[in-house]
Short mmCIF file of C-alpha atoms and ligand atoms in Angstrom, two decimals:
data_model
loop_
_atom_site.label_atom_id
_atom_site.label_comp_id
_atom_site.label_asym_id
_atom_site.label_seq_id
_atom_site.Cartn_x
_atom_site.Cartn_y
_atom_site.Cartn_z
CA MET A 190 -91.88 123.15 198.85
CA PHE A 191 -89.79 119.84 198.81
CA ASN A 192 -91.31 116.72 198.38
CA PHE A 193 -89.60 115.25 201.79
CA HIS A 194 -90.20 111.53 200.30
CA LEU A 195 -87.07 112.27 198.20
CA THR A 196 -83.88 111.23 199.71
CA ARG A 197 -81.99 113.78 201.83
CA PHE A 198 -79.25 113.57 198.57
CA VAL A 199 -81.70 114.16 196.33
CA ARG A 200 -82.96 117.10 198.17
CA LEU A 201 -79.52 118.29 198.47
CA SER A 202 -78.67 117.83 195.07
CA ILE A 203 -81.94 120.29 194.29
CA LEU A 204 -81.11 122.80 196.74
CA TYR A 205 -77.32 122.79 195.30
CA LYS A 206 -78.87 123.12 191.62
CA VAL A 207 -81.49 125.67 192.20
CA LEU A 208 -80.09 127.83 194.84
CA ASP A 209 -76.65 127.53 193.70
CA CYS A 210 -75.71 127.17 197.10
CA LYS A 211 -72.50 124.88 197.94
CA GLU A 212 -72.06 126.36 201.51
CA MET A 213 -75.61 125.83 202.48
CA ILE A 214 -75.02 122.11 201.70
CA VAL A 215 -71.78 121.81 203.41
CA ASP A 216 -73.53 123.69 206.66
CA MET A 217 -76.43 121.33 206.25
CA GLY A 218 -73.99 118.19 206.71
CA PHE A 219 -71.84 115.84 204.78
CA GLY A 220 -71.52 116.05 201.05
CA MET A 221 -69.77 113.98 198.35
CA ASP A 222 -67.63 116.49 197.59
CA ALA A 223 -65.54 115.46 200.31
CA PHE A 224 -64.50 113.13 198.02
CA ARG A 225 -63.26 114.91 195.25
CA LEU A 226 -59.96 116.27 194.40
CA ASP A 227 -60.50 119.30 192.46
CA GLY A 228 -57.35 121.41 192.20
CA LYS A 229 -54.88 119.01 194.08
CA VAL A 230 -51.38 118.39 192.74
CA ALA A 231 -50.83 114.73 192.95
CA TRP A 232 -47.62 112.78 192.69
CA ILE A 233 -47.94 109.14 192.18
CA THR A 234 -44.11 107.33 192.03
CA GLY A 235 -43.67 104.66 189.44
CA ALA A 236 -47.57 105.29 187.98
CA ALA A 237 -46.65 104.20 184.57
CA TYR A 238 -48.87 100.87 184.89
CA GLY A 239 -49.73 98.68 187.46
CA ILE A 240 -51.36 100.02 190.74
CA GLY A 241 -49.80 103.20 190.31
CA PHE A 242 -51.52 103.87 186.80
CA ALA A 243 -55.07 102.92 188.53
CA ILE A 244 -54.45 105.31 191.40
CA ALA A 245 -53.24 108.04 189.09
CA GLU A 246 -56.27 107.33 186.83
CA ALA A 247 -58.70 107.45 189.76
CA PHE A 248 -57.39 110.94 191.31
CA ALA A 249 -57.60 112.44 187.83
CA ALA A 250 -61.18 111.43 187.58
CA ALA A 251 -61.91 112.95 191.11
CA GLY A 252 -60.30 116.33 189.57
CA ALA A 253 -56.48 116.19 190.58
CA ARG A 254 -53.69 117.24 188.60
CA ILE A 255 -51.49 114.05 188.00
CA ALA A 256 -47.72 113.82 188.26
CA PHE A 257 -46.01 110.40 187.87
CA ASN A 258 -42.47 109.33 187.54
CA CYS A 259 -40.66 105.77 186.81
CA ARG A 260 -37.05 105.03 185.57
CA ASP A 261 -37.50 103.71 181.78
CA GLU A 262 -38.05 106.17 179.21
CA ARG A 263 -40.08 103.76 177.17
CA HIS A 264 -42.40 103.17 180.10
CA LEU A 265 -42.58 106.64 180.64
CA ASP A 266 -43.34 107.06 176.42
CA LYS A 267 -45.93 104.08 176.68
CA ALA A 268 -47.67 105.66 180.02
CA LEU A 269 -47.95 109.11 178.73
CA GLU A 270 -49.48 107.28 175.84
CA ASP A 271 -51.83 105.46 177.98
CA TYR A 272 -52.67 108.57 179.97
CA ARG A 273 -53.70 110.56 177.04
CA ALA A 274 -55.93 107.81 175.89
CA LYS A 275 -57.76 108.18 178.83
CA GLY A 276 -58.10 112.09 178.88
CA ILE A 277 -55.56 112.67 181.43
CA ASP A 278 -53.00 115.43 181.07
CA ALA A 279 -50.24 113.75 183.16
CA MET A 280 -47.11 115.12 183.91
CA GLY A 281 -44.28 112.34 183.39
CA CYS A 282 -40.54 112.49 184.81
CA ILE A 283 -37.77 110.03 184.68
CA GLY A 284 -36.48 109.70 187.86
CA ASP A 285 -35.24 106.84 190.66
CA VAL A 286 -37.40 107.52 193.77
CA SER A 287 -34.35 106.18 195.76
CA ASP A 288 -31.77 108.53 194.85
CA GLU A 289 -32.32 111.95 196.95
CA ALA A 290 -30.80 114.32 193.81
CA GLN A 291 -33.16 112.96 191.47
CA VAL A 292 -36.27 112.99 194.02
CA GLU A 293 -35.41 116.66 194.58
CA ARG A 294 -35.29 117.56 190.82
CA MET A 295 -38.66 115.91 190.22
CA VAL A 296 -40.48 117.71 193.06
CA ARG A 297 -38.75 120.89 191.76
CA GLU A 298 -40.04 119.99 188.09
CA ILE A 299 -43.73 119.39 189.30
CA GLU A 300 -44.12 122.21 191.47
CA ALA A 301 -42.88 124.89 188.66
CA LYS A 302 -45.39 122.89 186.39
CA LEU A 303 -48.21 122.26 188.67
CA GLY A 304 -47.86 123.83 192.05
CA VAL A 305 -46.65 122.57 195.67
CA ILE A 306 -47.76 119.32 195.60
CA ASP A 307 -50.64 118.03 198.15
CA ILE A 308 -50.85 114.41 197.80
CA LEU A 309 -47.82 112.09 197.48
CA VAL A 310 -48.25 108.29 197.07
CA ASN A 311 -45.25 106.34 197.54
CA ASN A 312 -46.21 103.51 195.03
CA ALA A 313 -42.90 102.65 193.32
CA GLY A 314 -41.71 99.63 194.44
CA ILE A 315 -40.02 96.14 193.56
CA ILE A 316 -39.55 92.77 194.77
CA ARG A 317 -37.02 90.05 194.74
CA ARG A 318 -37.73 86.41 195.14
CA VAL A 319 -35.20 84.43 196.20
CA PRO A 320 -34.23 82.31 199.11
CA MET A 321 -32.77 83.89 201.98
CA LEU A 322 -29.49 81.71 202.16
CA GLU A 323 -29.37 82.97 198.45
CA MET A 324 -29.46 86.35 198.36
CA SER A 325 -26.85 88.75 198.58
CA ALA A 326 -26.60 91.57 200.80
CA ALA A 327 -26.53 94.28 197.95
CA ASP A 328 -29.76 92.52 196.47
CA TYR A 329 -31.43 92.87 199.98
CA ARG A 330 -30.18 96.67 200.22
CA GLN A 331 -31.61 97.51 196.80
CA VAL A 332 -35.03 96.20 197.90
CA ILE A 333 -34.86 98.20 201.33
CA ASP A 334 -33.71 101.11 199.34
CA ILE A 335 -36.30 101.40 196.82
CA ASP A 336 -39.22 99.84 199.07
CA LEU A 337 -38.21 101.84 202.27
CA VAL A 338 -35.80 104.21 202.02
CA ALA A 339 -37.43 105.67 198.80
CA PRO A 340 -40.92 106.68 200.57
CA PHE A 341 -38.71 108.46 203.27
CA ILE A 342 -36.69 110.53 200.75
CA CYS A 343 -40.07 111.47 198.43
CA ALA A 344 -42.02 112.15 201.78
CA LYS A 345 -39.04 114.26 203.29
CA ALA A 346 -39.32 116.28 199.78
CA VAL A 347 -42.98 117.08 199.83
CA ILE A 348 -43.83 117.62 203.51
CA PRO A 349 -41.87 121.28 203.52
CA GLY A 350 -44.35 122.17 200.98
CA MET A 351 -47.60 120.49 202.44
CA ILE A 352 -46.79 122.17 205.97
CA GLN A 353 -46.78 125.73 204.16
CA LYS A 354 -49.91 125.27 202.39
CA GLY A 355 -51.60 123.83 205.68
CA HIS A 356 -52.73 120.53 204.51
CA GLY A 357 -51.19 116.97 203.15
CA LYS A 358 -51.99 113.68 202.33
CA ILE A 359 -49.36 110.79 201.89
CA ILE A 360 -50.45 107.34 201.25
CA ASN A 361 -47.71 104.47 201.54
CA ILE A 362 -48.45 101.31 199.22
CA CYS A 363 -47.68 98.58 201.45
CA SER A 364 -48.68 94.78 201.22
CA MET A 365 -49.64 91.80 203.10
CA THR A 366 -45.83 91.19 204.06
CA SER A 367 -46.58 94.51 206.16
CA GLU A 368 -48.08 91.60 208.36
CA LEU A 369 -47.30 88.28 207.13
CA GLY A 370 -43.96 86.46 206.32
CA ARG A 371 -43.46 84.20 203.21
CA GLU A 372 -40.82 82.16 201.91
CA THR A 373 -38.52 84.13 199.50
CA VAL A 374 -39.33 87.27 199.96
CA SER A 375 -37.47 88.63 203.22
CA ALA A 376 -36.22 92.02 201.82
CA TYR A 377 -39.38 92.69 200.50
CA ALA A 378 -41.06 91.72 203.90
CA ALA A 379 -38.66 93.47 205.60
CA ALA A 380 -39.00 97.01 203.74
CA LYS A 381 -42.94 96.47 203.61
CA GLY A 382 -43.31 95.99 207.62
CA GLY A 383 -40.81 99.01 208.03
CA LEU A 384 -43.03 101.24 205.78
CA LYS A 385 -46.12 100.43 207.79
CA MET A 386 -44.02 101.73 210.59
CA LEU A 387 -42.71 104.97 208.74
CA THR A 388 -46.53 105.65 207.62
CA ARG A 389 -47.41 105.71 211.57
CA ASN A 390 -43.91 107.65 212.77
CA ILE A 391 -45.06 110.36 209.63
CA CYS A 392 -48.51 110.61 211.42
CA SER A 393 -46.82 110.90 214.80
CA GLU A 394 -44.75 113.64 213.49
CA TYR A 395 -46.55 115.73 211.09
CA GLY A 396 -50.31 114.85 212.18
CA GLY A 397 -50.18 118.23 213.87
CA ALA A 398 -49.35 120.23 210.65
CA ASN A 399 -52.55 118.40 209.36
CA ILE A 400 -50.75 115.85 207.16
CA GLN A 401 -52.18 112.52 207.36
CA CYS A 402 -50.06 109.65 206.32
CA ASN A 403 -51.81 106.34 205.80
CA GLY A 404 -50.85 103.07 204.09
CA ILE A 405 -52.89 100.83 201.73
CA GLY A 406 -51.98 97.21 202.02
CA PRO A 407 -53.07 95.71 198.90
CA GLY A 408 -53.38 91.41 198.74
CA TYR A 409 -52.70 90.00 195.58
CA ILE A 410 -53.05 92.06 192.60
CA ALA A 411 -52.72 91.22 188.90
CA THR A 412 -49.96 93.37 187.64
CA PRO A 413 -46.33 93.00 185.92
CA GLN A 414 -45.07 92.52 189.44
CA THR A 415 -47.02 89.33 190.11
CA GLU A 416 -46.95 87.99 186.77
CA PRO A 417 -44.58 85.23 187.40
CA LEU A 418 -46.85 83.83 190.11
CA ARG A 419 -49.78 83.71 187.45
CA GLN A 420 -47.89 81.96 184.53
CA ARG A 421 -49.45 79.01 183.13
CA GLN A 422 -47.91 75.92 183.35
CA PRO A 423 -46.32 73.97 180.27
CA ASP A 424 -49.64 71.76 180.17
CA GLY A 425 -51.50 74.89 180.33
CA SER A 426 -52.94 74.43 184.11
CA ARG A 427 -52.87 77.53 186.56
CA HIS A 428 -49.64 77.97 188.31
CA PRO A 429 -49.62 76.45 191.62
CA PHE A 430 -49.13 79.76 193.50
CA ASP A 431 -52.13 81.24 191.59
CA GLN A 432 -54.22 78.10 192.84
CA PHE A 433 -52.81 79.08 196.26
CA ILE A 434 -53.78 82.97 196.22
CA VAL A 435 -57.33 81.97 195.09
CA ALA A 436 -58.06 79.70 197.55
CA LYS A 437 -56.23 81.75 200.16
CA THR A 438 -58.72 84.75 199.25
CA PRO A 439 -62.08 85.03 200.57
CA ALA A 440 -63.33 87.10 197.65
CA GLY A 441 -61.78 83.90 195.12
CA ARG A 442 -59.92 85.69 192.90
CA TRP A 443 -57.04 88.11 192.38
CA GLY A 444 -57.78 91.58 192.86
CA GLU A 445 -57.36 94.02 190.00
CA ALA A 446 -55.44 97.56 190.24
CA GLU A 447 -59.12 99.04 189.90
CA ASP A 448 -59.73 97.44 193.25
CA LEU A 449 -57.37 100.05 194.89
CA MET A 450 -59.10 103.04 193.03
CA GLY A 451 -62.01 103.92 195.82
CA PRO A 452 -59.62 103.28 198.90
CA ALA A 453 -56.72 105.83 197.29
CA VAL A 454 -59.38 108.39 196.44
CA PHE A 455 -60.41 108.16 200.35
CA LEU A 456 -57.50 108.71 201.45
CA ALA A 457 -56.43 111.58 199.39
CA SER A 458 -59.82 113.29 199.88
CA ASP A 459 -60.90 115.66 202.91
CA ALA A 460 -63.41 112.38 203.68
CA SER A 461 -60.41 110.89 205.26
CA ASN A 462 -59.25 113.92 207.27
CA PHE A 463 -59.20 112.38 210.84
CA VAL A 464 -57.85 109.22 209.79
CA ASN A 465 -54.09 108.98 210.19
CA GLY A 466 -51.46 106.33 210.66
CA HIS A 467 -53.71 103.82 209.59
CA ILE A 468 -53.37 100.87 207.21
CA LEU A 469 -56.07 99.96 205.27
CA TYR A 470 -55.74 96.32 203.85
CA VAL A 471 -57.33 95.86 200.54
CA ASP A 472 -56.90 92.15 199.89
CA GLY A 473 -60.53 90.58 199.26
CA GLY A 474 -60.18 89.44 203.18
CA ILE A 475 -57.03 87.25 203.17
CA LEU A 476 -55.83 89.02 206.78
CA ALA A 477 -59.01 87.67 208.31
CA TYR A 478 -58.84 84.45 206.74
CA ILE A 479 -56.93 81.31 208.31
CA GLY A 480 -57.42 79.14 205.12
CA LYS A 481 -59.86 76.67 204.15
CA GLN A 482 -60.84 74.05 206.88
CA PRO A 483 -59.63 70.14 205.62
P1 LIG B 173 -45.20 96.88 189.06
O1 LIG B 173 -46.21 96.50 188.06
O2 LIG B 173 -44.02 96.15 188.87
O3 LIG B 173 -44.89 98.66 188.61
C1 LIG B 173 -44.06 99.28 189.28
C2 LIG B 173 -43.63 100.77 188.87
O4 LIG B 173 -42.96 101.53 189.70
C3 LIG B 173 -43.61 100.77 187.31
O5 LIG B 173 -44.07 101.99 187.21
C4 LIG B 173 -42.23 101.24 187.52
O6 LIG B 173 -41.49 101.61 186.19
C5 LIG B 173 -41.87 101.79 188.99
N1 LIG B 173 -40.62 101.53 189.64
C6 LIG B 173 -40.03 100.65 190.12
N2 LIG B 173 -38.72 100.89 190.85
C7 LIG B 173 -38.75 102.49 190.71
C8 LIG B 173 -37.84 103.37 191.09
N3 LIG B 173 -36.59 103.06 191.59
N4 LIG B 173 -37.95 104.76 190.86
C9 LIG B 173 -38.83 104.88 190.12
N5 LIG B 173 -39.94 104.10 189.52
C10 LIG B 173 -39.87 102.67 190.21
O7 LIG B 173 -45.96 96.91 190.41
P2 LIG B 173 -47.01 97.10 191.24
O8 LIG B 173 -47.81 95.73 191.13
O9 LIG B 173 -48.27 98.03 190.43
O10 LIG B 173 -47.00 97.35 192.63
C11 LIG B 173 -46.74 98.77 192.80
C12 LIG B 173 -46.79 98.84 194.57
O11 LIG B 173 -47.82 98.17 195.11
C13 LIG B 173 -45.24 98.43 195.00
O12 LIG B 173 -44.77 99.05 195.97
C14 LIG B 173 -45.38 97.04 195.50
O13 LIG B 173 -44.58 96.58 195.83
C15 LIG B 173 -46.83 97.26 196.20
N6 LIG B 173 -47.69 96.16 195.90
C16 LIG B 173 -48.26 95.40 194.97
C17 LIG B 173 -48.91 94.41 194.75
C18 LIG B 173 -49.25 93.33 193.81
O14 LIG B 173 -49.74 92.14 194.21
N7 LIG B 173 -48.99 93.69 192.68
C19 LIG B 173 -49.18 93.83 196.21
C20 LIG B 173 -48.85 94.73 197.39
C21 LIG B 173 -48.02 95.87 197.37
P3 LIG B 173 -39.91 101.79 186.13
O15 LIG B 173 -39.48 100.09 185.80
O16 LIG B 173 -39.56 102.19 184.46
O17 LIG B 173 -39.02 102.17 187.06
C1 LIG B 174 -45.10 87.68 196.59
C2 LIG B 174 -45.63 88.74 195.98
C3 LIG B 174 -46.58 89.90 196.91
C4 LIG B 174 -47.46 91.06 196.42
C5 LIG B 174 -48.01 91.74 197.39
C6 LIG B 174 -48.96 90.80 198.62
O1 LIG B 174 -44.41 87.42 196.09
O2 LIG B 174 -45.54 87.50 197.38
O3 LIG B 174 -45.10 89.39 195.17
O4 LIG B 174 -44.99 90.21 197.55
O5 LIG B 174 -46.72 91.58 195.57
O6 LIG B 174 -47.24 92.55 198.28
O7 LIG B 174 -49.26 91.76 199.28
#
């Protein structure tokens, strides 16, 4: 009946269409449906623009219902417009992820409107580039609060619902500085290094409840956060840091927020159900490379 020279995928697609029998396909082996997020409720923190926005866009394309938050009303309004322009009906809330009461309120609002959260992406984050000896303890604490304490607060707020539902996915947005130091980013590196270990600890504590907690470690990505590092010099030449990053990246370029889409969908989907406590570095090869030889 079937031409067995067709690829397995094409044969399965024909079975799917002709027999309308999804179960059979699942029984026959792996299907691309494992990467779908249909009906899942995803909360991506700080997804008004940048990496979070791209991840939300990818989740929506995979079928998820999207909630996001940020602190600034103007960012919220602009983001709602940007989501609408892409055909995405996203729910937006105003709230600071480092404030426990605001997080609890946002989770209540999202759950009332969209249902219990299946996927949390701890994306909201800030950086302060200041030499350590010039940094105040208050500024250091603020970075730790937003980049490390907030992911704990948000995870704590959604895990009970995930336990009740019998599954959950938490993705923490880590960094190259989860592994490597660099001048002027002591607070950020301490927070992102800690976030890597929070990721492993959530996996250790809640893996038994069918919750997978993984991290994504983006390389250098062109977003508003890294804009100062890419600014043209007064003579029109490229910023020295920009040149340094391109030379340090085997891919030979900065990453785009879109480069995070596939890895995020993978870690949010059933395709990664046995991946837990892992940090997936999406860095164009930076961590594999010692640097250009003289
Ligand atoms: P971004 O362009 O600065 O965007 C940050 C987003 O987070 C904005 O929507 C911002 O909106 C929101 N936000 C910041 N603080 C918040 C808070 N306390 N509560 C709620 N929302 C908050 O940053 P990005 O480059 O997309 O980075 C996103 C994440 O990836 C961050 O965790 C960052 O550290 C990490 N990362 C970035 C890179 C990179 O190269 N860009 C690389 C590795 C890791 P409001 O200002 O309106 O709150
Ligand atoms: C910096 C950058 C980095 C990146 C990213 C690297 O000043 O070094 O902003 O910290 O944002 O986290 O993975």
